[in-house]
């Protein structure tokens, strides 16, 4: 009987024995239920059976007549009657309580499991899903029933193979990027091991770290952006193209793109000038003669930031889009696209576009690109302002130098040479020349040049008798009288022989300005640059001003030349008139013939010796010719009287300075001729006439005439005496130096005769 009941109960104990995990939990909790131990069940059942058998044996003593069948039946009922309460209280009731407790705990764990906001799932050794919370179901887009039993790496996050760390006994963590949904997850792996530390399950806890990562990336990009802006400000003196190279490379790096370009928009937002494509874009683009200017109205996706006046972001360029116009043949293929416009005073001034980022473009890329480009535009404006100030100062200095040249130049050839010398110093000018049209010829003759190879202008013939469409810019400007500006000679539709020749010399921009001193072009100023678009508004304004100054200079020189010719004619007329007047006096006094001319020779020589200017010397000469014009009122018989004059006659002669003054004061001369003639007989000591002036009261020119008059008079014949000679004349002025005659004038006269060999010219 013992074996009959023991074996089933042993099986029951074994059947209700929990799993290894529960045993581990039980061991950890130090709490063991009776039904969990076969040994306990064996002892309890053995005791119950022994008691039952003992009771039966004791009871059968009083019932000897009971048959064996009855005995067995009674034995069985009695055994079950005793065992049932024992089994109920010691096995089934604890088991039921334990099962209910497990269900309650299980439900609580499920509630807590599902309450966790982070996606969590569990997989077994074969990576099959065995458990997942609600957050994981939501993240994967599948119900638990749909995913259970499937490989976890095929559900969420989807991978080609399971991560290595999710099946080891140590665990670990990974970051998973999901570009398709724009998420970044951190996955923590927690292994579940058995009592022998063998892998059973792995718990995966997913944490959405997208925002944190984006914040980290944004911070890193902000630091990178600020660093690049700082580096850009340190490049303020770098060439413009080098700066643009840096900007394009920087925005490509900031957005982790592979391609990019930077374009500037004109004032009416109709044309974009692409300053630079990235090197990779240029390498992948197989379009020949790549254009650098595009019309906004004809543009495709790249023009949308200008038309919409906001950033345009496309993460699937292959998708249908009404703004796409298709690729030109050989154009680089695009996968993703981001275009960012920069606004200034309500208009789009600049556009940057990047393309083909590995991951999708994000609003963070838009923000970083926009902030960087705003910094770039601010820097460019500041740089432009500084360059404008610098350029304006340079232009003002240049114009000042040009004005100085205008004042100093003696002829047109010198003016043109100096202008070319000044203009070639300008940074944007590589070569310059000035050509004028030949009288009666259709050729333009080069007058001056700078920057060209020797002999280039001789071979570069400019003619005006060719069709206007074929004219060289200088020829066109002369013929039409209008400025000519070719922004880009390489891209110009006009492909004449002269343009190819200039391109071969490295010229890409040309400006020609006519020279019109009298309203008609006499020539033109040709300016050549090795830059494209070299002549902007400021440069054009400067060149127009320079050409205008050259024209003014030409006009001034021509007027000066004409005026000089007129003055020379007038001077000749004046000299002739003066000599004629002087001759009238000589005709009345033949003994003094040539006196005025010889006095003029000596007086002019003395004026030169004491350092007078040419104008002052000419004034002295004129006064010498006219100093005795007052003798016209002196009777001829007194002038030619062979004996000494009486007091009355001498008084008449002494009146001639005053008479000369009265005659000459009505005439306009550049010099005080009347005053000098009035004083030419005054002496330093006041003994002269007519006013008895002394010393410095007598003008210098009159003092010079006094000495020259005495020397000439004493050295020549007179009606009342023979010639005394030069020696007597020099002795006279030397003896009366600083008494009657001015010392400086006397010394100069003495040097002329004694040291420099002065002699009166013979009359012809």
XYZ file of C-alpha atoms in Angstrom:
764
model
C 0.000 0.000 0.000
C 2.827 2.326 0.792
C 4.260 1.960 -2.706
C 0.821 2.316 -4.264
C 0.414 5.794 -2.800
C 4.028 6.879 -2.643
C 4.815 6.650 -6.318
C 1.836 8.791 -7.457
C 2.489 11.343 -4.758
C 6.150 11.432 -5.711
C 5.047 12.079 -9.246
C 2.697 14.792 -8.044
C 5.553 16.414 -6.158
C 7.736 16.149 -9.163
C 4.980 17.421 -11.448
C 4.360 20.490 -9.315
C 8.002 21.174 -8.900
C 8.689 24.663 -10.375
C 11.266 25.548 -12.928
C 14.913 26.078 -12.249
C 14.319 29.839 -12.154
C 11.668 29.397 -9.433
C 13.999 27.152 -7.483
C 16.647 29.838 -7.709
C 14.112 32.404 -6.555
C 12.993 30.122 -3.742
C 16.558 29.532 -2.659
C 17.172 33.231 -2.713
C 13.988 33.857 -0.691
C 14.899 31.064 1.841
C 11.241 29.944 1.696
C 10.358 26.363 0.569
C 6.763 25.108 0.179
C 6.026 21.458 1.154
C 4.826 20.572 -2.311
C 8.083 21.762 -3.721
C 10.108 18.995 -1.982
C 9.690 15.250 -2.855
C 11.396 14.315 0.413
C 8.839 16.243 2.494
C 5.999 14.732 0.522
C 7.447 11.228 1.061
C 7.744 11.726 4.795
C 4.199 13.135 5.142
C 2.656 10.406 3.038
C 4.638 7.707 4.806
C 3.455 8.916 8.201
C -0.156 9.104 6.934
C -0.005 5.577 5.549
C 1.588 4.150 8.682
C -1.087 5.759 10.803
C -3.782 4.455 8.504
C -2.395 0.938 8.520
C -1.987 1.051 12.280
C -5.593 2.114 12.757
C -6.825 -0.585 10.434
C -4.850 -3.299 12.185
C -6.081 -2.047 15.511
C -9.691 -1.934 14.292
C -9.609 -5.312 12.648
C -9.011 -6.977 15.987
C -12.565 -6.249 16.900
C -13.912 -7.226 13.520
C -12.544 -10.690 12.899
C -15.409 -11.740 10.729
C -14.850 -9.098 8.061
C -13.970 -10.556 4.712
C -10.838 -9.634 2.890
C -12.761 -7.734 0.228
C -14.498 -5.708 2.857
C -11.233 -5.265 4.594
C -9.650 -3.871 1.407
C -12.570 -1.540 0.773
C -12.493 -0.291 4.345
C -8.753 0.007 4.169
C -9.002 2.050 0.968
C -11.709 4.390 2.258
C -9.915 4.866 5.477
C -6.654 5.552 3.691
C -8.282 8.125 1.404
C -10.136 9.613 4.292
C -6.904 10.228 6.097
C -4.782 11.125 3.038
C -7.253 13.574 1.452
C -7.135 16.139 4.270
C -3.407 15.661 4.494
C -2.935 16.191 0.760
C -5.420 19.082 0.684
C -3.867 20.983 3.561
C -0.264 20.173 2.823
C -0.238 20.061 -1.016
C -3.235 21.399 -2.919
C -4.091 24.344 -0.751
C -0.483 25.748 -0.629
C -0.166 25.015 -4.327
C -3.338 26.939 -5.136
C -2.249 29.823 -2.966
C 1.157 29.822 -4.601
C -0.325 29.729 -8.113
C -2.622 32.642 -7.273
C 0.318 34.539 -5.826
C 2.316 33.864 -8.961
C -0.521 35.099 -11.152
C -0.877 38.228 -9.049
C 2.840 38.912 -9.186
C 2.841 38.136 -12.885
C 0.032 40.648 -13.504
C 1.768 43.269 -11.382
C 5.008 42.683 -13.255
C 3.194 42.926 -16.582
C 1.565 46.201 -15.518
C 4.896 47.578 -14.353
C 6.608 46.213 -17.483
C 4.084 47.925 -19.734
C 4.193 51.094 -17.655
C 7.851 51.633 -18.528
C 8.033 54.263 -21.264
C 11.209 52.916 -22.720
C 10.796 50.079 -25.235
C 11.840 46.754 -23.634
C 11.887 43.252 -25.086
C 13.278 39.859 -24.141
C 14.660 37.232 -26.487
C 15.958 33.734 -25.982
C 19.127 32.005 -27.073
C 17.894 31.901 -30.646
C 17.127 35.661 -30.604
C 13.402 34.967 -30.759
C 11.138 37.431 -29.006
C 9.493 36.032 -25.884
C 8.316 39.192 -24.172
C 7.889 42.926 -25.028
C 6.225 45.876 -23.353
C 3.668 48.257 -24.796
C 6.309 50.884 -25.570
C 8.155 48.363 -27.736
C 4.937 47.395 -29.502
C 4.325 51.071 -30.268
C 7.874 51.640 -31.455
C 7.836 48.566 -33.696
C 4.302 49.108 -34.964
C 3.402 45.445 -34.255
C 1.331 43.698 -31.594
C 2.965 41.209 -29.259
C 1.157 38.307 -30.901
C 2.536 39.389 -34.293
C 6.098 39.619 -33.117
C 6.398 36.758 -30.630
C 8.668 34.052 -31.869
C 10.207 36.239 -34.568
C 13.911 37.120 -34.548
C 14.251 40.374 -32.629
C 16.592 41.966 -35.175
C 13.897 41.610 -37.847
C 11.283 43.418 -35.756
C 12.753 46.586 -34.227
C 15.292 48.001 -34.633
C 15.773 46.205 -37.902
C 19.257 44.915 -38.575
C 20.876 42.434 -40.902
C 22.402 40.454 -38.029
C 21.843 40.523 -34.275
C 24.220 42.697 -32.234
C 27.128 40.739 -30.810
C 26.631 42.095 -27.302
C 23.050 40.864 -26.927
C 24.011 37.178 -26.556
C 26.981 37.325 -24.238
C 26.889 36.839 -20.491
C 28.345 40.266 -19.749
C 25.850 42.516 -21.508
C 26.703 46.020 -22.641
C 25.262 48.881 -24.642
C 25.094 50.119 -28.242
C 23.867 53.142 -30.190
C 21.645 52.475 -33.160
C 20.917 55.120 -35.815
C 17.675 54.755 -37.717
C 17.796 57.245 -40.628
C 14.468 56.038 -41.999
C 12.604 57.433 -38.977
C 15.182 59.965 -37.888
C 15.778 58.352 -34.484
C 18.806 57.392 -32.454
C 18.436 54.700 -29.764
C 20.735 53.611 -26.994
C 20.287 49.873 -26.293
C 21.324 48.359 -22.953
C 21.738 44.567 -22.906
C 21.007 42.690 -19.628
C 21.603 38.911 -19.805
C 19.550 36.397 -17.756
C 21.703 33.465 -16.653
C 20.917 30.148 -15.043
C 22.455 28.854 -11.833
C 25.480 27.764 -13.803
C 25.898 31.238 -15.369
C 24.803 30.000 -18.730
C 22.919 32.350 -21.029
C 19.143 31.890 -21.059
C 17.587 35.188 -22.104
C 18.580 38.780 -22.857
C 16.621 41.857 -21.861
C 16.975 44.808 -24.242
C 16.146 48.262 -22.912
C 15.865 50.901 -25.655
C 16.308 54.586 -24.821
C 15.413 57.252 -27.379
C 18.414 59.594 -27.212
C 17.593 61.479 -30.404
C 16.979 64.826 -28.720
C 20.002 64.456 -26.491
C 22.169 63.524 -29.439
C 20.765 66.367 -31.478
C 21.493 68.726 -28.604
C 25.035 67.386 -28.387
C 25.431 67.656 -32.134
C 23.903 71.138 -32.080
C 26.341 72.202 -29.374
C 29.244 70.670 -31.269
C 28.112 72.288 -34.502
C 27.617 75.613 -32.735
C 31.170 75.431 -31.441
C 32.366 74.401 -34.891
C 30.359 77.202 -36.484
C 31.749 79.805 -34.093
C 35.253 78.495 -34.691
C 34.797 78.728 -38.446
C 33.354 82.232 -38.188
C 36.343 83.218 -36.029
C 38.726 81.706 -38.595
C 36.860 83.570 -41.323
C 37.348 86.902 -39.547
C 41.058 86.132 -39.410
C 40.978 85.878 -43.227
C 39.859 89.485 -43.716
C 42.861 90.235 -45.919
C 42.608 87.013 -47.949
C 41.592 87.164 -51.634
C 37.837 87.022 -52.181
C 37.934 83.682 -54.019
C 39.986 82.080 -51.245
C 37.458 83.329 -48.711
C 34.526 81.913 -50.696
C 36.352 78.578 -50.963
C 36.596 78.514 -47.185
C 32.908 79.377 -46.720
C 31.688 76.630 -49.067
C 33.958 74.004 -47.490
C 32.812 75.111 -44.028
C 29.075 74.820 -44.739
C 29.597 71.405 -46.368
C 31.449 70.259 -43.248
C 28.856 71.772 -40.889
C 26.019 69.868 -42.574
C 28.094 66.725 -43.234
C 27.233 67.007 -46.909
C 29.243 65.952 -49.921
C 28.398 68.725 -52.363
C 27.761 72.419 -52.065
C 27.781 75.796 -53.780
C 27.482 79.474 -52.880
C 25.711 82.016 -55.058
C 25.044 85.750 -54.899
C 21.758 87.259 -56.062
C 21.528 90.513 -58.004
C 19.492 93.470 -56.734
C 16.242 92.599 -58.526
C 16.546 88.889 -57.613
C 16.580 87.726 -61.230
C 20.120 86.357 -61.601
C 22.309 84.227 -59.389
C 26.064 84.417 -59.787
C 27.541 81.113 -58.586
C 30.845 82.042 -57.030
C 31.959 78.512 -56.278
C 31.037 74.837 -56.363
C 32.844 72.401 -54.124
C 35.760 70.587 -55.705
C 33.905 67.259 -55.512
C 30.920 68.739 -57.323
C 33.157 70.091 -60.062
C 34.855 66.705 -60.389
C 31.581 64.788 -60.639
C 29.958 67.311 -62.955
C 30.767 66.537 -66.573
C 29.069 69.570 -68.110
C 31.373 71.391 -70.489
C 31.658 75.191 -70.212
C 29.851 75.225 -66.895
C 27.852 78.470 -66.619
C 28.367 80.675 -63.572
C 25.268 82.823 -63.990
C 21.697 81.521 -63.886
C 18.296 83.125 -64.306
C 16.113 82.536 -61.253
C 12.944 82.177 -63.324
C 14.517 79.290 -65.273
C 16.024 77.548 -62.267
C 14.807 74.297 -60.790
C 15.092 73.158 -57.200
C 18.184 75.285 -56.482
C 16.171 78.450 -57.222
C 13.346 77.586 -54.820
C 15.026 79.164 -51.755
C 15.027 82.462 -53.689
C 11.485 82.120 -55.007
C 10.034 80.899 -51.692
C 12.342 83.188 -49.674
C 12.870 80.426 -47.099
C 14.998 77.286 -46.648
C 14.086 74.291 -48.821
C 14.882 70.800 -47.513
C 14.373 67.617 -49.557
C 15.427 64.263 -48.148
C 14.293 62.191 -51.116
C 15.364 63.851 -54.311
C 14.111 60.937 -56.392
C 10.525 61.597 -55.302
C 8.182 63.542 -57.553
C 8.475 67.298 -57.071
C 6.895 69.989 -59.204
C 9.892 72.282 -58.805
C 12.388 69.866 -60.335
C 13.392 70.629 -63.930
C 15.544 67.567 -64.578
C 19.307 67.228 -64.797
C 21.385 68.742 -67.586
C 23.543 66.203 -69.364
C 26.529 65.350 -67.166
C 25.125 66.964 -64.008
C 26.063 65.433 -60.663
C 23.282 63.210 -59.258
C 21.515 64.402 -56.134
C 20.010 62.282 -53.337
C 19.202 64.908 -50.742
C 19.140 68.692 -50.989
C 19.156 71.674 -48.638
C 19.067 75.271 -49.852
C 19.285 78.235 -47.475
C 18.702 81.871 -48.536
C 20.056 84.893 -46.672
C 17.920 88.027 -46.543
C 19.090 91.615 -46.140
C 16.659 94.531 -46.020
C 13.837 92.416 -47.363
C 15.619 90.891 -50.353
C 17.545 87.669 -50.973
C 21.234 88.486 -51.290
C 22.920 85.097 -51.054
C 22.035 81.403 -51.361
C 23.994 78.384 -50.199
C 22.998 74.848 -51.139
C 24.355 71.495 -49.959
C 23.486 67.999 -51.061
C 23.913 64.256 -50.610
C 24.258 63.978 -46.842
C 24.389 60.353 -45.663
C 21.575 60.844 -43.154
C 18.501 62.955 -43.680
C 18.750 66.722 -43.363
C 17.262 68.076 -40.159
C 16.014 71.447 -38.954
C 19.231 71.601 -36.977
C 21.125 71.673 -40.302
C 18.904 74.526 -41.458
C 19.560 76.452 -38.248
C 23.325 75.950 -38.267
C 23.597 76.763 -41.976
C 21.427 79.866 -41.583
C 23.372 81.155 -38.574
C 26.699 80.521 -40.273
C 25.615 82.182 -43.517
C 24.241 85.188 -41.624
C 27.670 85.497 -40.022
C 29.274 85.167 -43.450
C 27.057 87.860 -44.931
C 27.732 90.184 -42.006
C 31.451 89.609 -42.450
C 31.243 90.182 -46.207
C 29.324 93.427 -45.660
C 31.880 94.589 -43.109
C 34.710 93.574 -45.420
C 33.002 95.316 -48.325
C 32.557 98.474 -46.253
C 36.197 98.418 -45.201
C 37.268 97.735 -48.760
C 35.037 100.544 -50.001
C 36.604 102.981 -47.545
C 40.055 101.731 -48.470
C 39.217 101.861 -52.170
C 37.654 105.316 -51.916
C 40.766 106.577 -50.131
C 42.861 104.990 -52.839
C 40.668 106.553 -55.512
C 40.831 109.964 -53.838
C 44.614 109.702 -53.595
C 44.766 108.658 -57.219
C 42.482 111.506 -58.319
C 44.629 113.943 -56.301
C 47.724 112.614 -58.068
C 45.923 112.962 -61.389
C 45.062 116.581 -60.579
C 48.694 117.270 -59.712
C 49.701 115.779 -63.050
C 47.164 118.027 -64.772
C 48.890 121.069 -63.252
C 52.437 119.913 -64.009
C 52.147 118.368 -67.472
C 53.658 120.446 -70.250
C 52.200 118.536 -73.195
C 49.687 115.811 -74.033
C 52.242 113.006 -74.380
C 53.583 113.691 -70.884
C 50.008 113.869 -69.545
C 49.074 110.494 -71.076
C 52.255 108.803 -69.799
C 51.711 110.079 -66.263
C 48.046 109.019 -66.303
C 48.964 105.463 -67.308
C 51.628 105.400 -64.578
C 49.035 106.385 -61.950
C 46.257 104.063 -63.184
C 48.428 100.924 -63.343
C 48.950 101.209 -59.571
C 45.275 100.391 -58.971
C 44.824 96.825 -57.726
C 42.108 95.859 -60.204
C 44.040 97.127 -63.258
C 46.622 94.903 -64.915
C 47.219 96.939 -68.075
C 46.172 100.342 -69.436
C 46.733 102.334 -72.599
C 45.595 105.579 -74.196
C 44.995 105.794 -77.904
C 44.023 108.757 -80.085
C 42.514 108.830 -83.536
C 44.849 110.012 -86.262
C 43.836 113.044 -88.313
C 42.624 111.833 -91.701
C 43.170 108.180 -90.741
C 40.993 105.353 -89.449
C 43.723 103.980 -87.170
C 43.967 104.533 -83.427
C 47.533 105.418 -82.438
C 48.787 104.288 -79.000
C 50.278 107.260 -77.142
C 51.032 105.749 -73.737
C 50.699 102.356 -72.017
C 51.575 100.379 -68.915
C 51.356 96.634 -68.228
C 51.547 95.297 -71.781
C 54.367 93.266 -73.217
C 56.768 95.165 -75.388
C 55.426 95.384 -78.907
C 51.925 94.145 -78.059
C 50.132 97.394 -78.883
C 52.085 97.693 -82.115
C 50.698 94.360 -83.257
C 47.264 94.950 -81.703
C 45.906 97.264 -84.367
C 42.689 99.152 -83.629
C 40.850 100.487 -86.637
C 37.649 102.511 -86.859
C 36.670 101.540 -90.403
C 35.408 98.051 -89.465
C 31.782 97.163 -88.633
C 30.776 98.397 -85.203
C 30.041 94.846 -84.002
C 33.670 93.891 -84.703
C 35.265 96.915 -83.064
C 37.772 96.560 -80.268
C 36.351 98.161 -77.048
C 38.686 101.150 -77.410
C 37.676 101.605 -81.037
C 33.993 101.166 -80.142
C 34.298 103.789 -77.410
C 35.998 106.293 -79.748
C 33.507 105.710 -82.534
C 30.357 105.862 -80.379
C 31.593 108.271 -77.738
C 30.249 105.942 -75.010
C 31.974 103.778 -72.349
C 32.269 100.041 -73.061
C 32.393 97.465 -70.251
C 32.970 93.753 -70.910
C 32.452 91.956 -67.601
C 33.590 88.539 -68.717
C 35.545 88.352 -71.953
C 35.590 84.539 -71.766
C 31.810 84.322 -71.540
C 31.153 87.156 -73.997
C 29.263 86.152 -77.106
C 31.522 88.317 -79.243
C 34.431 86.101 -80.273
C 36.534 88.345 -82.520
C 40.226 87.871 -83.138
C 41.057 90.674 -80.720
C 39.104 88.992 -77.887
C 40.932 85.693 -78.369
C 44.214 87.550 -78.433
C 43.418 89.351 -75.175
C 42.222 86.139 -73.516
C 45.518 84.583 -74.480
C 47.261 87.364 -72.571
C 45.221 86.599 -69.441
C 42.725 89.489 -69.638
C 39.136 88.688 -68.572
C 37.542 92.124 -68.082
C 37.861 95.217 -70.276
C 36.716 98.794 -69.803
C 37.069 101.527 -72.419
C 36.191 105.186 -71.741
C 36.194 107.910 -74.420
C 38.247 111.088 -74.018
C 36.034 114.028 -75.031
C 37.653 117.379 -74.226
C 35.286 119.273 -76.533
C 32.300 116.914 -76.736
C 33.810 114.754 -79.480
C 35.954 111.708 -78.728
C 39.580 112.335 -79.690
C 40.695 109.023 -78.206
C 39.952 106.542 -75.449
C 41.315 105.102 -72.252
C 41.560 101.284 -72.334
C 41.725 99.396 -69.018
C 42.325 95.638 -68.743
C 41.982 93.330 -65.726
C 42.907 89.713 -65.098
C 39.719 89.324 -63.012
C 36.208 88.645 -64.175
C 33.612 91.271 -63.204
C 36.445 93.607 -62.211
C 34.617 96.822 -63.089
C 31.796 97.406 -60.620
C 29.993 100.678 -59.951
C 32.829 102.098 -57.843
C 35.518 101.178 -60.367
C 33.456 102.504 -63.271
C 32.843 105.776 -61.436
C 36.556 106.147 -60.750
C 37.524 105.426 -64.371
C 34.919 107.854 -65.695
C 36.308 110.510 -63.354
C 39.876 109.726 -64.452
C 38.899 109.891 -68.131
C 37.094 113.172 -67.505
C 40.199 114.585 -65.813
C 42.352 113.446 -68.727
C 39.950 115.155 -71.123
C 40.070 118.325 -69.004
C 43.867 118.110 -68.998
C 43.947 117.753 -72.786
C 41.580 120.675 -73.163
C 43.618 122.784 -70.737
C 46.868 121.963 -72.527
C 45.337 122.814 -75.873
C 43.856 126.024 -74.502
C 47.151 126.825 -72.840
C 48.946 126.154 -76.086
C 46.521 128.393 -77.942
C 46.744 131.010 -75.213
C 50.519 130.859 -75.296
C 50.414 131.343 -79.017
C 48.081 134.317 -78.533
C 50.283 135.747 -75.785
C 53.342 135.332 -77.946
C 51.571 137.126 -80.762
C 50.456 139.831 -78.360
C 53.969 140.065 -76.937
C 55.411 140.449 -80.392
C 52.841 143.139 -81.110
C 53.647 144.882 -77.829
C 57.379 144.714 -78.447
C 56.910 146.037 -81.940
C 54.752 148.867 -80.621
C 57.221 149.695 -77.864
C 60.122 149.673 -80.298
C 58.105 151.850 -82.669
C 57.447 154.366 -79.914
C 61.117 154.261 -78.968
C 62.064 154.787 -82.591
C 59.920 157.936 -82.708
C 62.118 159.460 -80.005
C 65.308 158.388 -81.733
C 64.139 159.989 -84.965
C 63.865 163.338 -83.123
C 67.360 162.912 -81.553
C 69.675 161.091 -83.980
C 72.634 161.492 -81.588
C 70.968 159.154 -79.092
C 69.823 156.597 -81.690
C 69.851 153.134 -80.183
C 70.096 154.487 -76.631
C 66.836 152.838 -75.435
C 67.767 149.516 -77.061
C 71.226 149.450 -75.445
C 69.813 150.468 -72.047
C 67.276 147.635 -72.396
C 70.111 145.132 -73.101
C 72.110 146.169 -70.050
C 69.115 146.583 -67.730
C 67.818 143.074 -68.596
C 71.302 141.592 -68.036
C 71.579 143.307 -64.630
C 68.092 142.025 -63.663
C 69.154 138.488 -64.568
C 72.388 138.840 -62.615
C 70.635 139.855 -59.400
C 68.136 136.917 -59.712
C 64.959 138.423 -61.025
C 62.318 136.206 -62.647
C 61.738 136.087 -66.376
C 58.589 138.142 -65.973
C 60.408 140.814 -63.943
C 63.261 140.885 -66.480
C 60.737 141.400 -69.269
C 59.204 144.285 -67.303
C 62.643 145.903 -66.890
C 63.286 145.529 -70.636
C 59.957 147.161 -71.561
C 60.573 150.042 -69.130
C 64.047 150.573 -70.607
C 62.591 150.931 -74.098
C 60.055 153.500 -72.816
C 62.068 155.347 -70.143
C 62.737 158.411 -72.339
C 59.311 158.571 -74.044
C 58.661 161.827 -72.143
C 61.329 163.575 -74.255
C 58.705 163.787 -76.979
C 57.754 167.200 -75.487
C 61.372 168.416 -75.443
C 62.137 170.523 -78.499
C 64.507 168.898 -80.995
C 66.901 171.842 -80.892
C 67.398 171.308 -77.160
C 67.980 167.573 -77.627
C 70.572 168.173 -80.362
C 72.145 171.338 -78.901
C 75.978 170.956 -79.249
C 76.694 173.009 -76.123
C 75.665 172.811 -72.535
C 72.061 173.503 -71.685
C 71.054 176.510 -69.665
C 68.934 176.232 -66.578
C 65.689 176.803 -68.444
C 66.536 174.219 -71.090
C 67.692 171.727 -68.451
C 64.388 172.227 -66.612
C 62.525 171.313 -69.793
C 64.664 168.136 -70.152
C 64.087 167.216 -66.474
C 60.333 167.197 -67.091
C 60.532 164.164 -69.375
C 60.059 161.514 -66.549
C 56.823 163.176 -65.465
C 55.623 163.538 -69.050
C 56.481 159.890 -69.689
C 54.526 158.926 -66.546
C 51.480 160.898 -67.687
C 51.585 159.187 -71.081
C 52.107 155.632 -69.784
C 49.778 155.676 -66.770
C 46.796 155.427 -69.113
C 48.130 152.193 -70.616
C 47.708 148.764 -68.925
C 50.899 146.761 -68.507
C 51.612 143.634 -66.419
C 54.246 145.756 -64.626
C 54.261 149.241 -63.005
C 55.854 150.745 -66.133
C 54.637 154.334 -65.537
C 55.963 154.374 -61.960
C 59.363 152.952 -62.987
C 59.719 155.508 -65.831
C 58.794 158.302 -63.376
C 61.576 157.266 -60.934
C 64.430 156.342 -63.292
C 66.322 159.607 -62.590
C 65.884 159.417 -58.777
C 69.110 158.958 -56.751
C 69.656 157.163 -53.419
C 70.717 160.345 -51.638
C 67.594 162.239 -52.780
C 69.434 164.410 -55.306
C 67.528 163.005 -58.266
C 64.335 164.204 -59.916
C 61.414 164.734 -60.236
C 60.376 163.847 -56.597
C 63.753 163.644 -54.830
C 63.053 160.110 -53.520
C 65.626 158.339 -51.358
C 66.814 154.739 -50.873
C 64.075 152.123 -50.748
C 61.468 154.680 -51.788
C 62.756 154.085 -55.279
C 61.532 150.827 -56.838
C 64.265 148.322 -57.715
C 63.503 148.414 -61.427
C 64.013 152.218 -61.439
C 67.349 151.826 -59.625
C 68.444 149.294 -62.290
C 67.413 151.698 -65.085
C 69.369 154.527 -63.407
C 72.614 152.537 -63.504
C 72.053 151.194 -67.032
C 71.104 154.683 -68.298
C 74.264 156.305 -66.870
C 76.605 153.586 -68.160
C 75.160 153.695 -71.671
C 75.058 157.541 -71.772
C 78.682 157.970 -70.618
C 80.000 155.318 -72.972
C 78.332 156.878 -76.055
C 78.605 160.147 -78.017
C 76.491 163.156 -77.221
C 76.052 166.420 -79.184
C 77.881 168.374 -76.514
C 80.772 165.879 -75.922
C 82.629 162.871 -77.230
C 82.167 159.355 -75.831
C 83.817 158.886 -72.425
C 84.043 155.046 -72.719
C 82.996 152.132 -70.575
C 85.826 152.486 -68.078
C 84.789 156.035 -67.175
C 81.178 154.894 -66.896
C 82.117 152.007 -64.572
C 84.328 154.328 -62.533
C 81.368 156.684 -62.134
C 78.954 154.088 -60.802
C 81.634 152.455 -58.645
C 82.593 155.831 -57.047
C 78.963 156.708 -56.329
C 77.828 153.230 -55.197
C 75.509 153.478 -52.231
C 75.495 157.268 -52.698
C 73.706 157.823 -55.926
C 73.323 154.294 -57.196
C 72.038 151.036 -55.668
C 74.974 148.922 -54.454
C 73.569 145.560 -55.540
C 72.820 146.922 -58.998
C 76.278 148.448 -59.308
C 77.977 145.197 -58.245
C 75.953 143.228 -60.769
C 76.838 145.691 -63.539
C 80.537 145.553 -62.634
C 80.525 141.732 -62.773
C 78.869 141.779 -66.155
C 81.558 143.981 -67.701
C 84.612 142.892 -65.681
C 83.991 139.145 -65.302
C 81.377 138.015 -67.803
C 82.407 140.030 -70.809
C 79.161 141.918 -71.400
C 79.220 144.177 -74.437
C 76.498 146.268 -76.033
C 75.189 144.665 -79.188
C 75.865 146.507 -82.390
C 72.802 148.189 -83.908
C 71.555 146.575 -87.032
